[in-house]
PDB file of C-alpha atoms in Angstrom:
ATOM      1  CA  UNK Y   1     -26.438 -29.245   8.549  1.00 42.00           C
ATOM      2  CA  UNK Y   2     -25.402 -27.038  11.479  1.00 50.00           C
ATOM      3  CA  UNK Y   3     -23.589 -23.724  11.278  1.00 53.00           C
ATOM      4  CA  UNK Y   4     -19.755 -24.389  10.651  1.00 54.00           C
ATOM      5  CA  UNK Y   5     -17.794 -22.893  13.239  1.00 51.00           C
ATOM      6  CA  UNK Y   6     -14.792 -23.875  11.193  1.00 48.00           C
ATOM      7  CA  UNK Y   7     -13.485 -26.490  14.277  1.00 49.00           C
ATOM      8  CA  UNK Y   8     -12.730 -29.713  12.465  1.00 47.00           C
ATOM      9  CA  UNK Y   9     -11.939 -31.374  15.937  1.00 46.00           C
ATOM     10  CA  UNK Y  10     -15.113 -31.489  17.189  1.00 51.00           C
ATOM     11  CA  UNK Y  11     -17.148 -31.807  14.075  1.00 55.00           C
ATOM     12  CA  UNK Y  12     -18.914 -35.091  13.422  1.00 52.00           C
ATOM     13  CA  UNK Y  13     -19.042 -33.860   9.291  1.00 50.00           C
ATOM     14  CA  UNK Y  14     -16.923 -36.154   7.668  1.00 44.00           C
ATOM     15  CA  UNK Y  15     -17.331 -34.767   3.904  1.00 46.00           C
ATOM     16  CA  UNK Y  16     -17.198 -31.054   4.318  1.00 52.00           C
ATOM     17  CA  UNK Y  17     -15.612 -29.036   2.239  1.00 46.00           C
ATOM     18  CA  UNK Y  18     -14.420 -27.180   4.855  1.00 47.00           C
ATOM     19  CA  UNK Y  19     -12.572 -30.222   6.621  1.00 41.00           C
ATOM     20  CA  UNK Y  20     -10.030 -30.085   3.540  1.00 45.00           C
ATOM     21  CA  UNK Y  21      -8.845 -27.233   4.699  1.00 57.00           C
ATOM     22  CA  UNK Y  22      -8.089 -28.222   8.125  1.00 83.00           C
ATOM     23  CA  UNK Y  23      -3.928 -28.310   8.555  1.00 90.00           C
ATOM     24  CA  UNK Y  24      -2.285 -30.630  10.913  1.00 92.00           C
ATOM     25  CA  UNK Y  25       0.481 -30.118  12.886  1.00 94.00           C
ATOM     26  CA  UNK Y  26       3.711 -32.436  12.639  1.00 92.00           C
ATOM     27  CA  UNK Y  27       3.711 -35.651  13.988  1.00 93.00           C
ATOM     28  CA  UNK Y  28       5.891 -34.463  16.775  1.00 93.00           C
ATOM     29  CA  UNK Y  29       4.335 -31.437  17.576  1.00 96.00           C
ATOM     30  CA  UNK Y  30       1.856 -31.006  20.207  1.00 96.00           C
ATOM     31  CA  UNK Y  31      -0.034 -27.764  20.728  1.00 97.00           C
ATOM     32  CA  UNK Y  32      -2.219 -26.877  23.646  1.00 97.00           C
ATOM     33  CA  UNK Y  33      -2.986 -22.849  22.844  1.00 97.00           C
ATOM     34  CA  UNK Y  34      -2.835 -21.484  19.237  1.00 97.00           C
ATOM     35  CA  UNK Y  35      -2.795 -17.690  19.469  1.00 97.00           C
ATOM     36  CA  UNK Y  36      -3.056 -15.550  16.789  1.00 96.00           C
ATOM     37  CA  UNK Y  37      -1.694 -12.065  16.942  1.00 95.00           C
ATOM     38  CA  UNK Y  38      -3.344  -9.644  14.891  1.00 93.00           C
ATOM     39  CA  UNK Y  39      -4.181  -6.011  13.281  1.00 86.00           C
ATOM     40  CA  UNK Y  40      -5.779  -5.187   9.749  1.00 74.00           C
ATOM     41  CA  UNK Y  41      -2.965  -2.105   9.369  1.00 77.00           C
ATOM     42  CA  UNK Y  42       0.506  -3.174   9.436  1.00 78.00           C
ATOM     43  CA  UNK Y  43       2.623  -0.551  12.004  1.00 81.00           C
ATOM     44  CA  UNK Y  44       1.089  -0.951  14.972  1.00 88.00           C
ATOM     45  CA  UNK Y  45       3.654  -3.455  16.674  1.00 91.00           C
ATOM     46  CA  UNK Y  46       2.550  -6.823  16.468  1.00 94.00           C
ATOM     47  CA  UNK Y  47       5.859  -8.366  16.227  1.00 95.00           C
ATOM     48  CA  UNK Y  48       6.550  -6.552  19.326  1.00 96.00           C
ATOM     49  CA  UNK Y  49       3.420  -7.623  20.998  1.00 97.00           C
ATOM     50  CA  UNK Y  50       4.349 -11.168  19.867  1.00 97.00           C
ATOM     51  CA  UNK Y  51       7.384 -11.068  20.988  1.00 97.00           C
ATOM     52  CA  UNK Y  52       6.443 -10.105  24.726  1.00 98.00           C
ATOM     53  CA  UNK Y  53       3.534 -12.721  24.961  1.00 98.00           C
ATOM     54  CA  UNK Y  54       6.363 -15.044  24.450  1.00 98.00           C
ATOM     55  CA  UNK Y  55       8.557 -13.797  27.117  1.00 98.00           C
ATOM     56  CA  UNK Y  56       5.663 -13.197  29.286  1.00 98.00           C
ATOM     57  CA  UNK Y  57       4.888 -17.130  29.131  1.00 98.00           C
ATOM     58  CA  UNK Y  58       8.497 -18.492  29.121  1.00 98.00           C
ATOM     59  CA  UNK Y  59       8.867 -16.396  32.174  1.00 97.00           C
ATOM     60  CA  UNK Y  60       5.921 -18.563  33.648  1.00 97.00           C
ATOM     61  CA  UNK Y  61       7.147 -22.017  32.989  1.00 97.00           C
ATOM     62  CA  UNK Y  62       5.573 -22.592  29.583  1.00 98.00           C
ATOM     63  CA  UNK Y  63       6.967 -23.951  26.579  1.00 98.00           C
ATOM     64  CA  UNK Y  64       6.776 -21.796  23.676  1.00 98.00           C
ATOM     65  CA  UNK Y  65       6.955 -21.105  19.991  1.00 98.00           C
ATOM     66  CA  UNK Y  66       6.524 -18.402  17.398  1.00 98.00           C
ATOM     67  CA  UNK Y  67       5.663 -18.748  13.842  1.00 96.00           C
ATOM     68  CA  UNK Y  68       6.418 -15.528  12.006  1.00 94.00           C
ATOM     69  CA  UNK Y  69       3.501 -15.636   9.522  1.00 90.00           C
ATOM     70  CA  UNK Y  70       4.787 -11.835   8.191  1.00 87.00           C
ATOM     71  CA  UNK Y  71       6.257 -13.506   5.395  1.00 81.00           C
ATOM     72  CA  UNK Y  72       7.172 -10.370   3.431  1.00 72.00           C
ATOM     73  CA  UNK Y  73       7.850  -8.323   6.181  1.00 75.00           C
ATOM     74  CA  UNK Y  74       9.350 -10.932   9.384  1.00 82.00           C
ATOM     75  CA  UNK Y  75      11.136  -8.717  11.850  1.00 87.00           C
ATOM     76  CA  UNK Y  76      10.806 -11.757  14.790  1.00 95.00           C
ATOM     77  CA  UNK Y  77      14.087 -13.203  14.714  1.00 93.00           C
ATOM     78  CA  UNK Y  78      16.020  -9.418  14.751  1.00 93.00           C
ATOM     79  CA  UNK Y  79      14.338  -9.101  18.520  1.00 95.00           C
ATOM     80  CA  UNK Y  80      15.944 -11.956  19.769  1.00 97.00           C
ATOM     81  CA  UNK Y  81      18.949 -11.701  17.335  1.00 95.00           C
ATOM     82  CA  UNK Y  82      18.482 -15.184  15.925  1.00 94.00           C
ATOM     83  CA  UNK Y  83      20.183 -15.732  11.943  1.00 90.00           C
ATOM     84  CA  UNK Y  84      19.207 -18.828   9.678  1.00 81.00           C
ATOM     85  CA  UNK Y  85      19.181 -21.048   8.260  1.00 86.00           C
ATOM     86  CA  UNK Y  86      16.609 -23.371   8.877  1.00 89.00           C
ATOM     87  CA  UNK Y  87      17.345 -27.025   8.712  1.00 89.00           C
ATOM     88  CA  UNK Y  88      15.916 -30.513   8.348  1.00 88.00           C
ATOM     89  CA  UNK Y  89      16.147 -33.250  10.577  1.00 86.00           C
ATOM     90  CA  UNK Y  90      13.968 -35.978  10.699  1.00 85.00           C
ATOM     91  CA  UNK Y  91      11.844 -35.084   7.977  1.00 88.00           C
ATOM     92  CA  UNK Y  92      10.914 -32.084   9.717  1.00 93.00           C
ATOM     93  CA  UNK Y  93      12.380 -28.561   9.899  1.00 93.00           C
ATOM     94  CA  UNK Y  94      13.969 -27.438  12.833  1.00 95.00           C
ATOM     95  CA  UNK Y  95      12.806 -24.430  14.694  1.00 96.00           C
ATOM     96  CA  UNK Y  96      15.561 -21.652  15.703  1.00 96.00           C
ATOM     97  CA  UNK Y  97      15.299 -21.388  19.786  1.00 97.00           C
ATOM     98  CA  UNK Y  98      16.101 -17.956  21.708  1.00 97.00           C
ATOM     99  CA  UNK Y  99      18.689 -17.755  24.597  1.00 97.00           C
ATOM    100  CA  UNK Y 100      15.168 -18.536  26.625  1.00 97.00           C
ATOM    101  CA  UNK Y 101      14.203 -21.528  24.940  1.00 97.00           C
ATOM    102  CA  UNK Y 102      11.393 -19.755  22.783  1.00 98.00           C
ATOM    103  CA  UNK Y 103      11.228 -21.927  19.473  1.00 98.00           C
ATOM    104  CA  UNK Y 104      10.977 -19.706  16.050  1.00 97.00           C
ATOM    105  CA  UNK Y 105      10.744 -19.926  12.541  1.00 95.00           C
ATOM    106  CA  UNK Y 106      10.537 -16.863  10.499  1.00 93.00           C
ATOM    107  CA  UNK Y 107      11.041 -16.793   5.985  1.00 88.00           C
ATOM    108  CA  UNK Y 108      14.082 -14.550   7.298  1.00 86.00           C
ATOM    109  CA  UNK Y 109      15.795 -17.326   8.879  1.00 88.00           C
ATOM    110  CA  UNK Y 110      15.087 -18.739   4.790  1.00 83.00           C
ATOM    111  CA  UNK Y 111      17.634 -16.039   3.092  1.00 70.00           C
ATOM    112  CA  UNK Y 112      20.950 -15.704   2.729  1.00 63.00           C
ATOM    113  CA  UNK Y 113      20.553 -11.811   3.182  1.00 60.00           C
ATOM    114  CA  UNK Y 114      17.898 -10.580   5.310  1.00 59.00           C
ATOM    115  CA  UNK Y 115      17.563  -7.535   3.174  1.00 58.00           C
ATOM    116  CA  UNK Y 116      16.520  -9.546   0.162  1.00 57.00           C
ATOM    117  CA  UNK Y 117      12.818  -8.437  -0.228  1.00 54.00           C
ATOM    118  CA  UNK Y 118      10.578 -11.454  -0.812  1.00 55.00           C
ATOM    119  CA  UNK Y 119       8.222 -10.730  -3.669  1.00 51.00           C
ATOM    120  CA  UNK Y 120       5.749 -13.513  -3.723  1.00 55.00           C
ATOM    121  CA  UNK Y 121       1.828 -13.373  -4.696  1.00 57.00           C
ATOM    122  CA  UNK Y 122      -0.762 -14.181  -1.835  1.00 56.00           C
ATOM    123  CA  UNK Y 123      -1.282 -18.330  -2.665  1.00 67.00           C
ATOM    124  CA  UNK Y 124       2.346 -18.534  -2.001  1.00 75.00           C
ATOM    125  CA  UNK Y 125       2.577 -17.023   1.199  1.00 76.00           C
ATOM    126  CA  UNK Y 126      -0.272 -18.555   2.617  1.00 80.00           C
ATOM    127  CA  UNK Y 127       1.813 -21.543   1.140  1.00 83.00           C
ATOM    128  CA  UNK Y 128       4.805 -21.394   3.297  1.00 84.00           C
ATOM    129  CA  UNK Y 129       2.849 -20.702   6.202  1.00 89.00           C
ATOM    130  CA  UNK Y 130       1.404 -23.657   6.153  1.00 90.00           C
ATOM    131  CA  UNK Y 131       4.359 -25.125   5.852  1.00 91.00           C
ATOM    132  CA  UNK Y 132       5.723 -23.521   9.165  1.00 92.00           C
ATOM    133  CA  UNK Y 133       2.697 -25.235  10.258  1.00 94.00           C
ATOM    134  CA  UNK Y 134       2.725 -28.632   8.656  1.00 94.00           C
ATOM    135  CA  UNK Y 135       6.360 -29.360   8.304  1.00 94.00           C
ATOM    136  CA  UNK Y 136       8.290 -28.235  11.666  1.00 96.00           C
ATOM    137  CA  UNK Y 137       8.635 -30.246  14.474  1.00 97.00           C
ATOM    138  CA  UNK Y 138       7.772 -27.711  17.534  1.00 97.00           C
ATOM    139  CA  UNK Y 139       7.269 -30.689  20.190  1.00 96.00           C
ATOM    140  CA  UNK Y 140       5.685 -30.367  22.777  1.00 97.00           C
ATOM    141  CA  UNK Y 141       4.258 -26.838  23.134  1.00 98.00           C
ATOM    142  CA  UNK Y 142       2.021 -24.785  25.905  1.00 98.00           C
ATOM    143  CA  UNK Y 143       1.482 -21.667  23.231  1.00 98.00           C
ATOM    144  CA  UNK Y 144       2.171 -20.942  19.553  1.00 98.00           C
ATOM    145  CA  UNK Y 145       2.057 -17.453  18.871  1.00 98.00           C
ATOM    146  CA  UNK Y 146       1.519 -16.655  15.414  1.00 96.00           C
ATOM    147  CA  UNK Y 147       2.573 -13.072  14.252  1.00 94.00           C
ATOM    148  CA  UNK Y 148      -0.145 -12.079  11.574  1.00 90.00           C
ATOM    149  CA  UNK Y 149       0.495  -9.993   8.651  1.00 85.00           C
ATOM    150  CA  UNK Y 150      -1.301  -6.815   8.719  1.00 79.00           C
ATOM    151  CA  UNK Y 151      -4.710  -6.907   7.077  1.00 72.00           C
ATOM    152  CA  UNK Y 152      -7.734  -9.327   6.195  1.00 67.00           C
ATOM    153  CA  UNK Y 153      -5.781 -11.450   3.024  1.00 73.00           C
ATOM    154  CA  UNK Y 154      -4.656 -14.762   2.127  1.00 79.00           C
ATOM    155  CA  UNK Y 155      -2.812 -15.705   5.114  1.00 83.00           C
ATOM    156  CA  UNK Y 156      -5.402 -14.277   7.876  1.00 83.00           C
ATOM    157  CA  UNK Y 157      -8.040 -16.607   5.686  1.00 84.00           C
ATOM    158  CA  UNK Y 158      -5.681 -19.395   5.786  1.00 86.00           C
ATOM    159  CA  UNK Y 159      -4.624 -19.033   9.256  1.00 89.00           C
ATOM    160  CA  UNK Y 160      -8.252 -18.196  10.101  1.00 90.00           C
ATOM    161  CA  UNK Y 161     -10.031 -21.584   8.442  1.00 88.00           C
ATOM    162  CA  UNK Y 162      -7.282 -23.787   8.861  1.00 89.00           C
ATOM    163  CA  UNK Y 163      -5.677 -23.765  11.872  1.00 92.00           C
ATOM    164  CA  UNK Y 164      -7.238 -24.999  15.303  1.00 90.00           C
ATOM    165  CA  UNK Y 165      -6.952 -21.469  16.854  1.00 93.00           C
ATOM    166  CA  UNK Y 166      -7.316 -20.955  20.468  1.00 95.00           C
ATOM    167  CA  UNK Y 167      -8.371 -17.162  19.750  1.00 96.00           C
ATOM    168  CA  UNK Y 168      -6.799 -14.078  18.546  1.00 96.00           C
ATOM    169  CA  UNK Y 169      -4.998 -11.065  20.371  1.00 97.00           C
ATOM    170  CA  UNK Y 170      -5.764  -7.424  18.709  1.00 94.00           C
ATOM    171  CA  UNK Y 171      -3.208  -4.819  18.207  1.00 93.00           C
ATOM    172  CA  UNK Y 172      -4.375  -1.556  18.625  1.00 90.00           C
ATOM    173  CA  UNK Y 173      -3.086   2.082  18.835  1.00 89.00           C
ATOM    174  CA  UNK Y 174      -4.739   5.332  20.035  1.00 88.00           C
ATOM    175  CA  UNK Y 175      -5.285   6.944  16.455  1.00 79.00           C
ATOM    176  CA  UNK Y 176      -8.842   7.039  14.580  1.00 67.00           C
ATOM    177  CA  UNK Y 177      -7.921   5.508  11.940  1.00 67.00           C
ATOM    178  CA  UNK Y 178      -6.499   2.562  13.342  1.00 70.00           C
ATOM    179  CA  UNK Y 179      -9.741   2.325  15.293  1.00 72.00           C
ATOM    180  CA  UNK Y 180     -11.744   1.940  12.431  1.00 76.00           C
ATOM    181  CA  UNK Y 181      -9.315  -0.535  10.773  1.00 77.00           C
ATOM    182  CA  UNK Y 182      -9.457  -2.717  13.532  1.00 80.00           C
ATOM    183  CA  UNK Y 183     -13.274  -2.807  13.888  1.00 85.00           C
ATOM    184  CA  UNK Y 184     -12.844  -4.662  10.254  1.00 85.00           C
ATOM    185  CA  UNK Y 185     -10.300  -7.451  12.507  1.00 87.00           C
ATOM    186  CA  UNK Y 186     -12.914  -7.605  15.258  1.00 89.00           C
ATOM    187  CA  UNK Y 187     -15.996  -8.087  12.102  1.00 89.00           C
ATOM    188  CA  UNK Y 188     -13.994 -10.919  10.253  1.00 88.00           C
ATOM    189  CA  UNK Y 189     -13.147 -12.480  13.695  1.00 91.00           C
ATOM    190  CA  UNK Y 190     -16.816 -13.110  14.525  1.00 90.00           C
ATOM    191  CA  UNK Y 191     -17.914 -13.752  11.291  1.00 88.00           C
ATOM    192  CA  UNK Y 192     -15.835 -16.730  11.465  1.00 88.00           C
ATOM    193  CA  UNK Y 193     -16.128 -17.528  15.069  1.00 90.00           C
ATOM    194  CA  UNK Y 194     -12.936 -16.898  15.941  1.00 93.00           C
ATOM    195  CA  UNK Y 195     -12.504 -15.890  19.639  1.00 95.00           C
ATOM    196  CA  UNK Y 196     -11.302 -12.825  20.111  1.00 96.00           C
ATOM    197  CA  UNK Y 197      -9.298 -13.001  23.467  1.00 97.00           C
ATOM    198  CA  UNK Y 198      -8.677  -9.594  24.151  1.00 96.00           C
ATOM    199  CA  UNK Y 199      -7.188  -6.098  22.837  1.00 95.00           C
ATOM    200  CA  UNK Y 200      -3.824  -4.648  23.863  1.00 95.00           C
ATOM    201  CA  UNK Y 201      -3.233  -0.700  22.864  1.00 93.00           C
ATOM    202  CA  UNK Y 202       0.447  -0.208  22.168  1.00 93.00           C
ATOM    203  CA  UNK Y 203       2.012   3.065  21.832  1.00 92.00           C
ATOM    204  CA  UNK Y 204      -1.111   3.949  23.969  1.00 92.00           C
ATOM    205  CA  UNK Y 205       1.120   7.431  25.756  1.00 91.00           C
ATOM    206  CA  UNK Y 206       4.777   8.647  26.180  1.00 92.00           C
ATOM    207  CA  UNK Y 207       5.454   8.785  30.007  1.00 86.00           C
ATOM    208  CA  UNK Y 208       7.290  12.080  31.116  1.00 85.00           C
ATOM    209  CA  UNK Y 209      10.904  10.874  32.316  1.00 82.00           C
ATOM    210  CA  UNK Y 210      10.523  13.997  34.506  1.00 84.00           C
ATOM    211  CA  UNK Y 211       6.899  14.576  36.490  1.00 87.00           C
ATOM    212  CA  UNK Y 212       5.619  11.027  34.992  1.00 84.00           C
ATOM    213  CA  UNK Y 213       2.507  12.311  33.423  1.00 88.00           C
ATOM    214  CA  UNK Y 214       0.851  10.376  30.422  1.00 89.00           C
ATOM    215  CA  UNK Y 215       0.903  12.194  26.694  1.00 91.00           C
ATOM    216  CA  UNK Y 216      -1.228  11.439  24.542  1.00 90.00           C
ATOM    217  CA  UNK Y 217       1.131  11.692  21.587  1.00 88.00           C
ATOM    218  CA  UNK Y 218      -1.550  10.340  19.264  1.00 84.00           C
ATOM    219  CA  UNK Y 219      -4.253  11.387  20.501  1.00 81.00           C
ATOM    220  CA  UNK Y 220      -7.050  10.866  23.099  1.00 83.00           C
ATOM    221  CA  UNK Y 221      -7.428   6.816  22.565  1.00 86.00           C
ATOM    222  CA  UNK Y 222     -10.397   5.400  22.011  1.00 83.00           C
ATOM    223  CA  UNK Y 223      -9.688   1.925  23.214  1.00 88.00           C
ATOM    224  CA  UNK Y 224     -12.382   1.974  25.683  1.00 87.00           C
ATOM    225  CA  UNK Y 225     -15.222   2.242  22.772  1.00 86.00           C
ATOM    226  CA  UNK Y 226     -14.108  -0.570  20.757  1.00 87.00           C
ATOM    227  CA  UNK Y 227     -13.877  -2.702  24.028  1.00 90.00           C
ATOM    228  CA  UNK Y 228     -17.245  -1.293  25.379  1.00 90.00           C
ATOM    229  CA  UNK Y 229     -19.117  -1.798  22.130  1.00 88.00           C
ATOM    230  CA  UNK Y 230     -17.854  -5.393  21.237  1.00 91.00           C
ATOM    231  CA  UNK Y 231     -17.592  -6.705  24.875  1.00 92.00           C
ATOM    232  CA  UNK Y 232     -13.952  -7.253  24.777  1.00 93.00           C
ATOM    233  CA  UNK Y 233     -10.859  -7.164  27.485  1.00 95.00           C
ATOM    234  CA  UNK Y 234      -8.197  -4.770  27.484  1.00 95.00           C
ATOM    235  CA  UNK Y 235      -5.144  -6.958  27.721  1.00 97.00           C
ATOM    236  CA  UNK Y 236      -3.046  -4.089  28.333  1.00 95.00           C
ATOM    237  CA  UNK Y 237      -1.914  -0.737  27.192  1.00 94.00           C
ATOM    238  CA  UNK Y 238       2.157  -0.752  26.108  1.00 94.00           C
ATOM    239  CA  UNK Y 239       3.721   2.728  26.556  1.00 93.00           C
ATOM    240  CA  UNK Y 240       6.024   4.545  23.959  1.00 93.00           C
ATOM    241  CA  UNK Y 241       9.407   3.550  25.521  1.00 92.00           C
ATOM    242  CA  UNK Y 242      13.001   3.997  23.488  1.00 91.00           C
ATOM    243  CA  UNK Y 243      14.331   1.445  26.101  1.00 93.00           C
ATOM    244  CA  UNK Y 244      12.160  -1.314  24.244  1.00 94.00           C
ATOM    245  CA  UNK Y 245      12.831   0.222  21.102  1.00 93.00           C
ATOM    246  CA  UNK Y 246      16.736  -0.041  21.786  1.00 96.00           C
ATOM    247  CA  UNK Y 247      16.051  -3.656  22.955  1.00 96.00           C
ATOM    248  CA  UNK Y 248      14.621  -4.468  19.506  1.00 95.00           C
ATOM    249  CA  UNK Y 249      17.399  -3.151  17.438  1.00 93.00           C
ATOM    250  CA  UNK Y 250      20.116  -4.916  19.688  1.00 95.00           C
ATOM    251  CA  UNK Y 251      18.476  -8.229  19.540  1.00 95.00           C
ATOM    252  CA  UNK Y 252      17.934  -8.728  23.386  1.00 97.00           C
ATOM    253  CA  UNK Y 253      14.084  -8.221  23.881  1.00 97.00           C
ATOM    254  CA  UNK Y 254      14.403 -10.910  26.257  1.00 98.00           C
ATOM    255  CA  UNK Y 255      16.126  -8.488  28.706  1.00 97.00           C
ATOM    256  CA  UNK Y 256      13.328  -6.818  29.017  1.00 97.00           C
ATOM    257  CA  UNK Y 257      12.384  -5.818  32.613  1.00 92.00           C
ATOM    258  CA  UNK Y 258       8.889  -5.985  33.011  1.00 91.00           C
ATOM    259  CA  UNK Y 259       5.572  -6.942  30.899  1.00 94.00           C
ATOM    260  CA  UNK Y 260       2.424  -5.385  31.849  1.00 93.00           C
ATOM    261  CA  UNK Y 261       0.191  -7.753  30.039  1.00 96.00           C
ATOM    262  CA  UNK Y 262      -2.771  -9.136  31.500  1.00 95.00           C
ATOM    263  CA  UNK Y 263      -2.469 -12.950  29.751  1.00 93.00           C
TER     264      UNK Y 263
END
């Protein structure tokens, strides 16, 4: 038997073991790109990132969707100031859509307070993200982007092995330590030949309002190694900026001016 690349689609293995854990979208969902957006330290801005990819392509035409797979920690839906709750309809649950048509579900849009902490093992977790897989009806859909919970866990595993990816997007920032961390991303990524599509650097410098010069506020980045040593492209490199910051806590990230993302 062959390698498994963990692609049930275009495997001619009917008995695998491997093939059980294939999910399947809903019957009304149709999903050309599956991107996963991820980092294996939690603070680095993924939701953010997320949440701009999504613009970025709504902007273009596409239809879009984001599954909030931070279960324990889901800060999606207080970008684009969206409140549950959830609901059925058809025997499927009903995705939340922004003022720009961007479908979302999120285990905030779940409780009745979203300061109620969620304090669930790993099986469950991975458990409702299949769900938010499974059991909403997205229709028909250009990109998911699925906002990763920081690390290498359950849910990476589950998203990893059981969900027809397209490829993954790594969040980075200038600091050493996160450098290392996400070499572990980048390792578990080709171990289980998951492409990785690219690496974007946020809170790569804070840009002088004054004489516009770049500081490195943490530190001289080290972006360029990772990407030289692994053969990856830099997707972009997201300034510290309290305008974006301030868009986030009001809800209106989609008023954002400009996206300098190359995807």
């Amino acid at each position: 038997m062959s390698e498994c690349n963990h692609n049930c689609e275009n495997c001619d293995v009917k008995d695998c073991g491997e093939r059980s854990l294939a999910f399947t979208p809903h019957q009304g969902t149709r999903i050309k790109n599956t991107i996963g957006i991820v980092s294996a330290k939690g603070g680095v801005g993924k939701s953010l990132i997320t949440s701009l990819l999504a613009i970025k392509k709504v902007r273009e035409g596409k239809k879009v969707a984001i599954l909030d797979a931070d279960v324990t920690g889901p800060s999606i839906p207080k970008s684009f100031n969206l409140k549950g709750p959830l609901y059925a309809e058809n025997n499927a649950i009903k995705p939340l859509e922004s003022k720009l048509g961007i479908k979302i579900v999120s285990a905030s849009l779940l409780l009745d307070n979203n300061s109620q902490p969620i304090l669930w093992r790993g099986p469950l977790i991975a458990g409702m993200v299949k769900q938010f897989y499974t059991d909403v009806n997205y229709g028909d859909l250009d990109y998911l982007f699925i906002d990763m919970p920081p690390g290498t866990g359950d849910v990476s595993l589950t998203v990893f092995q059981s969900l027809n990816l397209t490829g993954i997007i790594i969040v980075t920032t200038p600091q050493d330590l996160v450098t290392e961390i996400v070499t572990k991303a980048i390792e578990m990524a080709n171990k289980m030949n998951i492409k990785i599509i690219g690496i974007i650097e946020n809170m790569a410098y804070l840009e002088c309002p004054d004489c516009k010069k770049k500081i490195d506020v943490f530190g001289i980045s080290h972006l360029n190694e990772i990407t030289n040593k692994y053969n990856l492209k830099v997707l972009g490199r997201i300034p510290i900026n309290a305008k974006i910051t301030n868009l986030i806590d009001t809800g209106s990230i989609e008023n954002i001016e400009s996206i300098n993302i190359d995807y």
